[in-house]
Coordinates of C-alpha atoms in Angstrom, one line a residue:
Chain A
M1 CA 85.8 116.9 140.2
Y2 CA 84.7 117.2 136.5
T3 CA 88.1 118.1 135.1
R4 CA 90.3 115.6 133.5
T5 CA 91.7 114.3 136.7
V6 CA 91.1 110.3 136.4
T7 CA 89.2 109.9 139.8
K8 CA 88.1 106.5 140.8
L9 CA 84.5 107.0 141.8
S10 CA 84.9 105.0 145.0
K11 CA 87.6 107.4 146.2
L12 CA 85.3 110.3 146.4
S13 CA 83.3 111.3 149.5
T14 CA 79.6 110.3 150.0
N15 CA 78.8 114.0 149.5
E16 CA 80.9 114.3 146.4
I17 CA 79.3 111.0 144.8
E18 CA 75.9 112.3 145.7
Q19 CA 76.7 115.6 143.9
F20 CA 78.0 113.7 140.9
L21 CA 74.9 111.4 140.6
N22 CA 72.7 114.6 140.8
S23 CA 74.9 116.2 138.1
F24 CA 73.3 114.4 135.2
D25 CA 69.8 113.5 134.0
T26 CA 70.7 111.6 130.8
V27 CA 72.9 108.7 130.7
L28 CA 74.3 107.3 127.4
T29 CA 76.0 104.0 127.6
D30 CA 78.0 101.8 125.3
C31 CA 76.9 98.1 125.4
D32 CA 79.8 95.6 124.5
G33 CA 82.3 95.7 127.2
V34 CA 80.2 97.7 129.6
L35 CA 77.0 96.1 129.9
W36 CA 77.9 92.6 128.4
L37 CA 80.5 90.5 126.9
D38 CA 79.0 88.2 124.1
N39 CA 75.9 87.1 125.6
N40 CA 76.8 87.3 129.2
V41 CA 75.7 90.3 131.3
I42 CA 78.8 92.0 133.1
D43 CA 78.2 91.6 137.0
K44 CA 75.2 93.8 138.0
A45 CA 75.3 96.1 134.9
N46 CA 71.7 95.5 134.3
L47 CA 70.8 96.3 137.9
V48 CA 72.5 99.6 137.7
M49 CA 71.0 100.7 134.5
N50 CA 67.4 99.6 135.6
K51 CA 68.1 101.6 139.1
L52 CA 69.1 104.8 137.1
R53 CA 66.1 104.6 134.8
E54 CA 64.0 104.0 137.9
Q55 CA 65.4 107.1 139.6
G56 CA 64.2 109.1 136.5
K57 CA 67.4 109.2 134.4
R58 CA 66.9 109.3 130.8
I59 CA 68.7 106.2 129.4
F60 CA 70.1 105.7 125.8
Y61 CA 72.1 102.5 124.7
I62 CA 74.6 103.9 122.0
T63 CA 76.3 101.2 119.9
N64 CA 78.5 101.4 116.9
N65 CA 77.5 97.8 115.9
S66 CA 75.8 98.1 112.5
T67 CA 74.8 94.4 112.1
K68 CA 71.6 94.4 114.0
L69 CA 68.2 96.1 113.8
R70 CA 67.2 98.1 116.7
D71 CA 64.6 95.6 117.5
E72 CA 67.2 92.8 117.8
F73 CA 69.2 95.0 120.1
L74 CA 66.1 95.4 122.1
K75 CA 65.6 91.6 122.3
K76 CA 69.2 91.3 123.6
T77 CA 68.7 93.8 126.3
S78 CA 65.4 92.3 127.4
K79 CA 67.0 88.8 127.4
L80 CA 69.8 90.1 129.6
G81 CA 67.5 91.9 132.0
F82 CA 67.7 95.5 131.0
D83 CA 64.4 97.4 131.0
C84 CA 64.5 99.2 127.6
V85 CA 62.2 100.5 125.0
K86 CA 63.1 100.9 121.4
D87 CA 63.5 104.7 121.5
E88 CA 66.3 104.2 123.9
V89 CA 68.5 102.1 121.4
I90 CA 70.6 104.1 119.1
S91 CA 72.7 102.0 116.9
A92 CA 75.1 103.1 114.0
S93 CA 72.8 101.4 111.4
Y94 CA 69.7 103.2 112.9
L95 CA 71.6 106.5 112.7
V96 CA 72.2 106.0 109.0
A97 CA 68.6 105.4 108.2
D98 CA 67.5 108.4 110.5
Y99 CA 70.3 110.7 108.8
L100 CA 69.1 109.8 105.3
K101 CA 65.6 110.0 106.2
N102 CA 66.1 113.5 107.7
I103 CA 67.9 115.0 104.8
G104 CA 65.1 113.8 102.5
F105 CA 67.3 111.4 100.6
N106 CA 65.4 109.9 97.7
K107 CA 67.8 108.0 95.5
K108 CA 69.2 104.3 96.2
A109 CA 71.9 103.5 98.6
Y110 CA 74.8 101.2 97.7
I111 CA 75.8 99.2 101.0
V112 CA 79.0 97.8 102.0
G113 CA 77.5 96.1 105.1
S114 CA 75.0 93.9 106.5
T115 CA 71.2 93.4 107.0
G116 CA 71.5 95.6 110.2
I117 CA 71.8 98.4 107.6
S118 CA 69.5 97.3 104.8
Q119 CA 66.7 96.5 107.1
E120 CA 66.8 99.9 108.8
L121 CA 66.7 101.6 105.5
D122 CA 63.9 99.3 104.6
L123 CA 61.9 100.6 107.8
V124 CA 62.2 104.2 106.5
G125 CA 61.5 103.5 102.8
I126 CA 64.9 104.2 101.4
K127 CA 65.9 102.0 98.5
H128 CA 69.3 100.2 98.5
T129 CA 71.1 97.5 96.4
G130 CA 71.1 94.8 99.0
V131 CA 73.6 93.1 101.0
G132 CA 75.5 89.8 101.2
P133 CA 78.4 88.4 99.1
D134 CA 79.0 89.6 95.7
V135 CA 79.9 87.6 92.7
Q136 CA 83.5 87.0 92.6
T137 CA 84.9 87.1 88.9
S138 CA 88.1 88.1 87.2
I139 CA 88.8 91.8 87.1
P140 CA 88.3 92.1 83.3
E141 CA 84.9 90.2 83.5
L142 CA 84.0 92.3 86.5
L143 CA 84.5 95.5 84.5
Q144 CA 82.9 94.0 81.5
T145 CA 79.6 92.6 83.3
T146 CA 79.0 95.2 86.0
K147 CA 76.5 98.0 85.4
L148 CA 76.5 100.8 87.6
D149 CA 73.0 101.8 88.8
P150 CA 72.3 105.5 87.9
D151 CA 70.0 105.7 90.7
V152 CA 72.6 105.2 93.4
G153 CA 73.3 108.5 95.4
A154 CA 74.9 107.2 98.4
V155 CA 77.6 104.6 99.4
I156 CA 77.1 103.4 103.0
V157 CA 80.0 101.5 104.7
G158 CA 79.3 99.4 107.8
F159 CA 80.5 96.1 109.1
D160 CA 80.7 93.7 106.2
E161 CA 82.1 90.1 106.7
H162 CA 81.7 89.7 102.9
I163 CA 83.9 92.6 101.8
S164 CA 85.4 91.7 98.6
F165 CA 87.2 93.2 95.5
P166 CA 84.0 93.7 93.6
K167 CA 82.4 95.6 96.4
L168 CA 85.2 97.9 96.7
C169 CA 85.5 98.4 93.1
K170 CA 81.6 99.4 93.0
A171 CA 81.9 101.5 96.1
G172 CA 84.8 103.4 94.6
S173 CA 83.2 103.8 91.2
Y174 CA 80.1 105.2 92.8
L175 CA 81.8 107.6 94.7
K176 CA 83.6 109.1 91.6
D177 CA 80.5 111.3 91.4
P178 CA 81.1 114.0 93.7
N179 CA 77.2 114.2 94.5
C180 CA 77.2 110.6 95.7
L181 CA 77.3 110.8 99.5
F182 CA 79.9 108.8 101.4
I183 CA 78.5 107.6 104.9
A184 CA 80.1 105.3 107.3
T185 CA 78.6 103.9 110.5
N186 CA 81.8 104.0 112.4
T187 CA 85.5 103.6 112.2
D188 CA 86.5 101.1 115.0
E189 CA 89.7 99.4 114.0
Q190 CA 89.1 96.0 115.7
F191 CA 86.3 94.1 117.5
P192 CA 87.2 93.5 121.2
S193 CA 88.5 89.9 121.3
N194 CA 89.8 87.7 124.0
T195 CA 91.1 85.2 121.4
D196 CA 94.6 85.0 119.6
F197 CA 92.7 86.8 116.7
V198 CA 92.4 90.3 115.6
V199 CA 88.8 90.6 114.3
P200 CA 88.7 93.6 111.8
G201 CA 86.2 96.2 112.7
T202 CA 84.2 98.4 110.5
G203 CA 87.0 100.8 110.2
V204 CA 88.8 98.5 107.9
A205 CA 86.3 98.4 105.3
V206 CA 85.9 102.4 105.7
R207 CA 89.6 102.9 105.1
A208 CA 89.6 100.6 102.2
V209 CA 87.0 102.4 100.3
Q210 CA 88.2 105.7 101.3
T211 CA 91.6 104.8 99.8
C212 CA 90.1 103.9 96.5
A213 CA 87.6 106.6 96.3
G214 CA 90.0 109.3 97.4
R215 CA 87.3 110.8 99.6
E216 CA 86.6 111.1 103.3
P217 CA 83.4 109.6 104.6
F218 CA 80.8 111.3 106.9
V219 CA 81.0 109.2 109.9
L220 CA 77.9 109.0 112.1
G221 CA 78.9 106.7 115.0
K222 CA 81.1 107.4 118.0
P223 CA 83.4 109.3 118.4
Y224 CA 81.9 111.6 115.7
T225 CA 79.4 114.1 117.1
Y226 CA 76.6 113.6 114.8
I227 CA 74.9 111.4 117.4
C228 CA 75.0 114.3 119.9
N229 CA 73.2 116.6 117.6
A230 CA 70.6 114.1 116.8
L231 CA 70.0 113.4 120.5
I232 CA 69.7 117.2 121.1
K233 CA 67.4 117.6 118.1
E234 CA 65.1 114.5 118.6
Y235 CA 65.2 114.2 122.3
G236 CA 66.3 117.6 123.7
I237 CA 69.1 116.4 125.8
N238 CA 71.2 118.9 127.6
P239 CA 75.1 117.8 126.9
K240 CA 76.1 119.4 130.4
R241 CA 73.6 117.2 132.2
T242 CA 74.5 114.1 130.4
L243 CA 76.9 111.2 131.4
M244 CA 78.6 109.1 128.8
I245 CA 79.6 105.6 130.1
G246 CA 82.1 103.4 128.0
D247 CA 84.8 100.9 128.0
R248 CA 86.8 102.4 125.1
C249 CA 88.3 105.8 125.3
N250 CA 88.9 106.3 121.5
T251 CA 85.2 106.1 120.8
D252 CA 82.9 106.3 124.0
I253 CA 85.1 108.9 126.0
L254 CA 86.1 110.9 123.2
L255 CA 82.5 111.3 122.0
G256 CA 81.8 112.6 125.6
T257 CA 84.8 115.1 125.5
R258 CA 83.8 116.3 122.2
C259 CA 80.2 116.9 123.0
G260 CA 80.6 118.3 126.6
F261 CA 79.2 115.2 128.3
Q262 CA 80.7 114.1 131.7
T263 CA 82.4 110.7 131.0
M264 CA 82.8 107.5 133.0
L265 CA 85.0 104.6 132.0
V266 CA 84.7 101.1 133.1
L267 CA 87.5 98.7 133.0
T268 CA 85.7 95.8 131.7
G269 CA 86.5 96.2 128.0
V270 CA 89.0 97.6 125.7
T271 CA 91.0 100.4 127.6
T272 CA 93.2 99.7 130.5
L273 CA 93.9 102.2 133.5
N274 CA 97.5 102.4 132.3
E275 CA 96.6 103.7 129.1
V276 CA 94.4 106.4 130.8
L277 CA 97.2 107.3 133.1
Q278 CA 99.6 107.9 130.1
W279 CA 97.1 109.9 128.1
K280 CA 96.6 112.2 131.2
E281 CA 100.3 112.8 131.4
S282 CA 100.6 113.2 127.7
E283 CA 101.4 116.6 126.1
N284 CA 99.3 115.7 123.1
V285 CA 95.9 117.4 123.3
E286 CA 94.4 114.6 121.4
E287 CA 95.4 112.1 124.1
N288 CA 94.1 114.4 126.8
E289 CA 90.7 114.2 125.3
L290 CA 90.6 110.4 125.7
V291 CA 90.6 110.8 129.5
P292 CA 87.5 110.1 131.3
D293 CA 86.3 112.4 134.5
V294 CA 85.8 109.3 136.6
Y295 CA 86.3 105.5 136.4
L296 CA 85.1 102.3 137.9
D297 CA 86.2 98.8 137.8
K298 CA 83.0 97.5 136.7
L299 CA 79.6 99.3 136.0
G300 CA 78.0 97.2 138.8
D301 CA 80.1 99.0 141.4
L302 CA 78.0 101.8 141.0
L303 CA 74.9 100.1 142.4
Q304 CA 75.8 100.7 146.0
Y305 CA 75.6 104.3 145.6
L306 CA 72.2 104.3 143.9
N307 CA 70.3 102.8 146.7
Chain B
M1 CA 117.6 123.2 84.1
Y2 CA 117.6 120.5 86.8
T3 CA 115.7 122.6 89.3
R4 CA 111.9 122.3 89.7
T5 CA 110.8 124.5 86.7
V6 CA 108.6 122.2 84.6
T7 CA 110.3 122.5 81.3
K8 CA 109.0 120.9 78.3
L9 CA 111.9 119.1 76.8
S10 CA 111.2 120.4 73.2
K11 CA 111.5 124.0 74.4
L12 CA 115.2 123.6 75.2
S13 CA 117.9 124.4 72.7
T14 CA 119.8 121.7 70.9
N15 CA 122.6 122.2 73.2
E16 CA 120.6 122.0 76.4
I17 CA 119.1 118.9 75.1
E18 CA 122.5 117.3 74.5
Q19 CA 123.6 118.3 77.9
F20 CA 120.7 116.8 79.4
L21 CA 121.0 113.4 77.6
N22 CA 124.7 113.3 78.6
S23 CA 123.8 114.0 82.3
F24 CA 122.6 110.5 83.1
D25 CA 123.9 107.0 82.4
T26 CA 121.0 105.1 84.1
V27 CA 117.5 105.2 83.1
L28 CA 114.7 103.8 85.3
T29 CA 111.4 103.9 83.8
D30 CA 107.9 103.0 84.9
C31 CA 105.8 100.6 82.6
D32 CA 102.2 101.1 82.3
G33 CA 101.2 104.5 81.0
V34 CA 104.8 105.3 80.0
L35 CA 105.7 102.3 77.7
W36 CA 102.4 100.7 77.2
L37 CA 98.6 100.9 78.0
D38 CA 97.2 97.4 78.4
N39 CA 98.8 95.3 75.6
N40 CA 99.6 98.2 73.2
V41 CA 103.0 99.9 73.1
I42 CA 102.7 103.7 73.3
D43 CA 103.9 105.3 70.1
K44 CA 107.7 104.7 69.6
A45 CA 108.3 104.0 73.4
N46 CA 110.1 100.8 72.5
L47 CA 112.4 102.6 69.9
V48 CA 113.4 105.1 72.5
M49 CA 114.2 102.6 75.2
N50 CA 116.1 100.4 72.7
K51 CA 118.0 103.5 71.5
L52 CA 118.9 104.5 74.9
R53 CA 120.2 101.1 75.6
E54 CA 122.1 100.8 72.4
Q55 CA 123.9 104.3 73.3
G56 CA 124.9 102.5 76.5
K57 CA 122.6 103.7 79.0
R58 CA 121.9 101.2 81.8
I59 CA 118.2 100.5 81.7
F60 CA 115.9 99.3 84.5
Y61 CA 112.0 98.8 84.0
I62 CA 110.7 99.7 87.5
T63 CA 106.9 98.5 88.2
N64 CA 104.8 98.5 91.2
N65 CA 102.8 95.7 89.7
S66 CA 103.1 92.7 92.0
T67 CA 100.9 90.3 90.0
K68 CA 103.5 88.9 87.7
L69 CA 106.8 87.0 88.0
R70 CA 109.7 89.1 86.3
D71 CA 109.8 86.3 83.7
E72 CA 106.4 87.2 82.7
F73 CA 107.3 90.9 82.5
L74 CA 110.1 90.0 80.5
K75 CA 107.7 88.0 78.0
K76 CA 105.6 91.2 77.8
T77 CA 108.4 93.7 77.0
S78 CA 109.9 91.1 74.5
K79 CA 106.4 91.0 72.8
L80 CA 106.1 94.6 72.5
G81 CA 109.6 95.2 71.2
F82 CA 111.6 96.1 74.0
D83 CA 115.2 94.8 74.2
C84 CA 115.4 93.7 77.8
V85 CA 116.9 91.1 79.9
K86 CA 115.7 89.7 83.3
D87 CA 118.0 91.8 85.3
E88 CA 116.7 94.9 84.0
V89 CA 113.2 94.1 85.4
I90 CA 112.5 95.4 88.9
S91 CA 108.9 94.5 90.0
A92 CA 107.6 95.2 93.5
S93 CA 107.0 91.3 94.0
Y94 CA 110.7 90.7 93.0
L95 CA 111.7 93.4 95.5
V96 CA 109.9 91.5 98.4
A97 CA 111.7 88.3 97.5
D98 CA 115.1 90.0 97.1
Y99 CA 114.6 91.8 100.3
L100 CA 113.6 88.8 102.5
K101 CA 116.5 86.9 100.9
N102 CA 118.8 89.6 101.9
I103 CA 117.9 89.9 105.4
G104 CA 118.1 86.1 105.8
F105 CA 114.6 85.6 106.5
N106 CA 113.9 82.0 107.4
K107 CA 110.4 81.8 108.5
K108 CA 107.2 81.6 106.6
A109 CA 105.3 84.5 105.0
Y110 CA 101.6 84.9 105.0
I111 CA 100.6 86.6 101.7
V112 CA 97.7 89.0 100.9
G113 CA 98.6 89.0 97.2
S114 CA 98.8 86.9 94.0
T115 CA 101.1 84.4 92.3
G116 CA 103.4 87.2 91.3
I117 CA 104.6 87.3 94.9
S118 CA 104.2 83.5 95.9
Q119 CA 106.3 82.4 92.9
E120 CA 109.1 85.1 93.5
L121 CA 109.3 83.7 96.8
D122 CA 109.6 80.2 95.6
L123 CA 112.4 81.2 93.3
V124 CA 114.5 82.3 96.3
G125 CA 113.2 79.4 98.5
I126 CA 111.2 81.3 101.0
K127 CA 108.2 79.3 102.4
H128 CA 104.8 80.9 102.4
T129 CA 101.2 79.9 103.2
G130 CA 99.9 80.2 99.4
V131 CA 97.7 82.6 97.6
G132 CA 94.1 82.5 96.1
P133 CA 90.8 82.8 97.6
D134 CA 90.2 82.0 101.3
V135 CA 87.3 79.8 102.6
Q136 CA 84.4 82.2 103.4
T137 CA 82.8 81.2 106.7
S138 CA 80.8 83.0 109.5
I139 CA 83.0 84.9 111.8
P140 CA 82.5 82.5 114.9
E141 CA 83.4 79.4 112.6
L142 CA 86.4 81.4 111.2
L143 CA 87.7 82.0 114.7
Q144 CA 87.0 78.4 115.8
T145 CA 88.4 76.6 112.8
T146 CA 91.4 78.9 111.9
K147 CA 94.8 77.6 113.2
L148 CA 97.4 80.4 113.0
D149 CA 100.7 79.0 111.8
P150 CA 103.4 79.5 114.4
D151 CA 106.2 79.5 111.6
V152 CA 104.8 82.6 110.0
G153 CA 107.2 85.6 110.6
A154 CA 106.0 88.1 107.8
V155 CA 103.0 89.4 106.5
I156 CA 103.2 90.5 102.8
V157 CA 100.6 92.7 101.3
G158 CA 100.4 93.1 97.4
F159 CA 97.5 93.3 94.9
D160 CA 95.0 90.6 95.8
E161 CA 91.7 90.4 93.9
H162 CA 90.6 87.7 96.5
I163 CA 90.9 90.1 99.4
S164 CA 88.5 88.9 102.1
F165 CA 87.6 89.1 105.6
P166 CA 89.3 85.9 106.6
K167 CA 92.4 87.2 105.0
L168 CA 92.4 90.5 106.8
C169 CA 91.6 88.6 110.1
K170 CA 94.6 86.4 109.7
A171 CA 97.0 89.1 108.6
G172 CA 95.9 91.3 111.4
S173 CA 96.3 88.3 113.8
Y174 CA 99.8 87.4 112.7
L175 CA 100.8 91.1 112.9
K176 CA 100.0 91.1 116.7
D177 CA 103.3 89.7 117.3
P178 CA 105.6 92.7 117.0
N179 CA 108.4 90.3 115.6
C180 CA 106.3 89.7 112.6
L181 CA 107.4 91.7 109.6
F182 CA 104.8 93.8 107.8
I183 CA 105.9 94.3 104.3
A184 CA 103.8 96.0 101.4
T185 CA 104.7 95.9 97.8
N186 CA 103.3 99.5 97.2
T187 CA 100.4 101.8 98.1
D188 CA 98.8 102.9 94.8
E189 CA 95.4 103.9 95.5
Q190 CA 93.9 102.9 92.1
F191 CA 94.8 101.4 88.8
P192 CA 94.8 103.8 85.8
S193 CA 91.4 103.1 84.0
N194 CA 89.7 104.7 81.1
T195 CA 86.4 103.2 82.1
D196 CA 83.5 104.5 84.5
F197 CA 85.1 102.2 87.1
V198 CA 87.5 102.8 89.9
V199 CA 89.7 99.8 89.9
P200 CA 91.1 99.4 93.6
G201 CA 94.9 99.2 93.8
T202 CA 97.2 97.5 96.2
G203 CA 97.0 100.6 98.6
V204 CA 93.5 99.5 99.5
A205 CA 94.5 96.2 100.9
V206 CA 97.6 97.7 102.6
R207 CA 95.4 100.2 104.3
A208 CA 92.9 97.7 105.3
V209 CA 95.5 95.5 106.9
Q210 CA 97.3 98.5 108.4
T211 CA 94.0 99.5 110.1
C212 CA 93.2 96.2 111.7
A213 CA 96.9 95.5 112.7
G214 CA 97.4 99.1 114.2
R215 CA 101.0 99.0 112.5
E216 CA 102.7 100.8 109.6
P217 CA 104.0 98.5 106.8
F218 CA 107.6 98.6 105.2
V219 CA 106.9 99.6 101.7
L220 CA 109.2 98.5 99.0
G221 CA 107.9 99.9 95.9
K222 CA 107.7 103.5 94.5
P223 CA 107.8 106.2 95.8
Y224 CA 109.6 104.5 98.8
T225 CA 113.4 104.7 98.7
Y226 CA 114.1 101.1 99.2
I227 CA 114.3 100.6 95.6
C228 CA 117.0 103.1 95.3
N229 CA 119.2 101.6 98.0
A230 CA 118.7 98.1 96.4
L231 CA 119.9 99.5 93.0
I232 CA 122.9 101.2 94.5
K233 CA 123.8 98.1 96.4
E234 CA 123.4 95.6 93.6
Y235 CA 124.1 97.4 90.6
G236 CA 126.2 100.3 91.8
I237 CA 124.0 103.1 90.2
N238 CA 124.9 106.6 90.9
P239 CA 121.7 108.6 91.7
K240 CA 122.8 111.9 90.5
R241 CA 123.5 110.2 87.0
T242 CA 120.3 108.5 87.0
L243 CA 116.9 109.6 85.2
M244 CA 113.4 108.3 86.3
I245 CA 110.8 108.5 83.8
G246 CA 107.2 108.1 84.8
D247 CA 103.6 109.0 84.1
R248 CA 102.5 109.3 87.9
C249 CA 104.0 112.0 89.9
N250 CA 103.1 110.5 93.4
T251 CA 104.9 107.3 92.7
D252 CA 107.5 107.7 89.8
I253 CA 108.6 111.4 90.0
L254 CA 108.3 111.4 93.9
L255 CA 110.7 108.3 94.1
G256 CA 113.0 110.4 91.7
T257 CA 112.9 113.5 94.0
R258 CA 113.5 111.6 97.1
C259 CA 116.5 109.7 95.6
G260 CA 118.2 112.8 94.0
F261 CA 117.5 111.4 90.4
Q262 CA 116.6 113.5 87.5
T263 CA 112.9 113.0 86.6
M264 CA 111.0 113.2 83.5
L265 CA 107.1 113.1 83.3
V266 CA 105.4 111.8 80.3
L267 CA 101.7 112.8 79.9
T268 CA 100.4 109.3 78.4
G269 CA 99.1 108.2 81.8
V270 CA 97.8 109.3 85.1
T271 CA 99.1 112.7 85.9
T272 CA 98.1 115.9 83.9
L273 CA 100.2 118.9 83.0
N274 CA 97.6 121.1 85.0
E275 CA 98.2 119.0 88.1
V276 CA 102.0 119.5 87.8
L277 CA 101.6 123.3 87.3
Q278 CA 99.3 123.5 90.4
W279 CA 101.9 121.6 92.5
K280 CA 104.8 123.8 91.2
E281 CA 103.0 127.0 92.6
S282 CA 101.9 125.2 95.8
E283 CA 103.4 126.4 99.1
N284 CA 103.1 122.7 100.3
V285 CA 106.7 121.3 100.0
E286 CA 105.1 117.8 99.7
E287 CA 103.4 118.9 96.6
N288 CA 106.6 120.7 95.3
E289 CA 108.2 117.3 95.5
L290 CA 106.0 115.9 92.8
V291 CA 107.2 118.4 90.1
P292 CA 109.3 116.7 87.4
D293 CA 112.4 118.3 86.0
V294 CA 111.3 118.0 82.6
Y295 CA 108.1 116.6 80.6
L296 CA 107.3 115.2 77.4
D297 CA 103.8 114.7 75.7
K298 CA 105.0 111.0 75.1
L299 CA 108.1 109.2 75.6
G300 CA 108.3 108.7 71.7
D301 CA 108.9 112.4 71.3
L302 CA 112.5 111.7 72.7
L303 CA 113.4 109.7 69.7
Q304 CA 114.2 112.7 67.5
Y305 CA 117.1 113.8 69.9
L306 CA 118.7 110.3 70.1
N307 CA 119.5 110.0 66.5

């Protein structure tokens, strides 16, 4: 049951479902596309999460979104009816601050990102150069007027709607120094969107900086495994008894596979069942890693088994 | 002599040099770093090019720079003392216009780039959406107010100092349509720079659009071989009797290797001799392809053999 077989949970026997529910004591869940879409809770997702918590499961809300403070996420979860405390929220911007604090970083950070990152840094006392739009000048003027700050010891790239040539130039220039850290919150290529538009994700800025810097970033968000190490170190979670829930296989489910979690896909977000079935049959190991253990049409379908 | 042996031209015998000079009748040369730096001609490079031309060699100035019209390049070559006519200038922006004209493209182009591209398109009567800074708004407002133009049938990415989130969003959105062409002028990661700064090259915008679009571009500039096919088709050049001169192995020399040209590196620009010697010893075939047939400290050193 816990091998890569793409089982629909509802197809299991009552005994097997009970066995599955008893096989984990920690639940990590993605947010957008699993729990809510924009500002609307996805049918009964809040009731499921609250019930799992009530039954003693340890819950963590894991998001690659780097634009909000943990406190802001907390407000959203509360407003949408999720019982949740701050320690249960693990956002990519929080991970950046937590990581830099843990390694004793004492220089200044140059941010290509938003207040989600700068304010998390403020909370742990890490200096930074600020966020928001940069001044747009001609390139000769940019090179003449810009002073690189010698205190900068890290470039952090997250989601930045003010991405610009001056920012890319500065980020690349700081990264010429091999001692300057290069940290990315995540590499998601697009935001989920039901419109005609492609909404560029953080990965777009990350690849841009990476290209001009000629260096690879250290990525903290899903599907990179730093998050797992942090949860083991700070909260003592046991990967084998952990369930990862997500709507996106190349972040959520891949994280689970890489960390040895059990994995559950819900079909209310990015990944479709057809994609999963193709990856399952693929001879490419990297595609096999995207296949979840079980799936549900929507998280709310779990509720009936929790009562 | 024409195998990958990294020979300094001046180390050859008079006979061998004469043999070398008689072995090609077409000369392709890169510009920045070979002929000039900023607005200064590199020692005697103009005299060498003029002498080669005088001796009946067919000359083409090949540049990945997409920010200027061919006429503007021509002004620069003339000002710096190079005898040159418009047909001898092959810029990445010209290649885009030439390519679209040749395939009979009759829709509109969305440009992430500069007037170098838009004006070359104007010259061949191809419609486009214009260049310059886009309006910076919040993302919800961007998605609400933007109308995608149904006539757009190609996204062109070149060098754009006004790269922004709205532009990336629009480029990615147009490219959702698999029939929309995705064309890049070139993928240079950085501009050559003697300052403390990294000046992001066109490749940065290309990788950014590529990431959010989830598609690979068709690249027209060096080291991609489209340029060779165009020169064969339009000017009947013979690759075996063509010499490619450059200062950058991963564009100029690689183009030459891929196209079967002879290749000459000058050490007045990006690539150093140490790098070449490492690539020569490398067991990685892709690195071997970066090794030129011959090299010179500077192009001007060729002059003594031309008299």
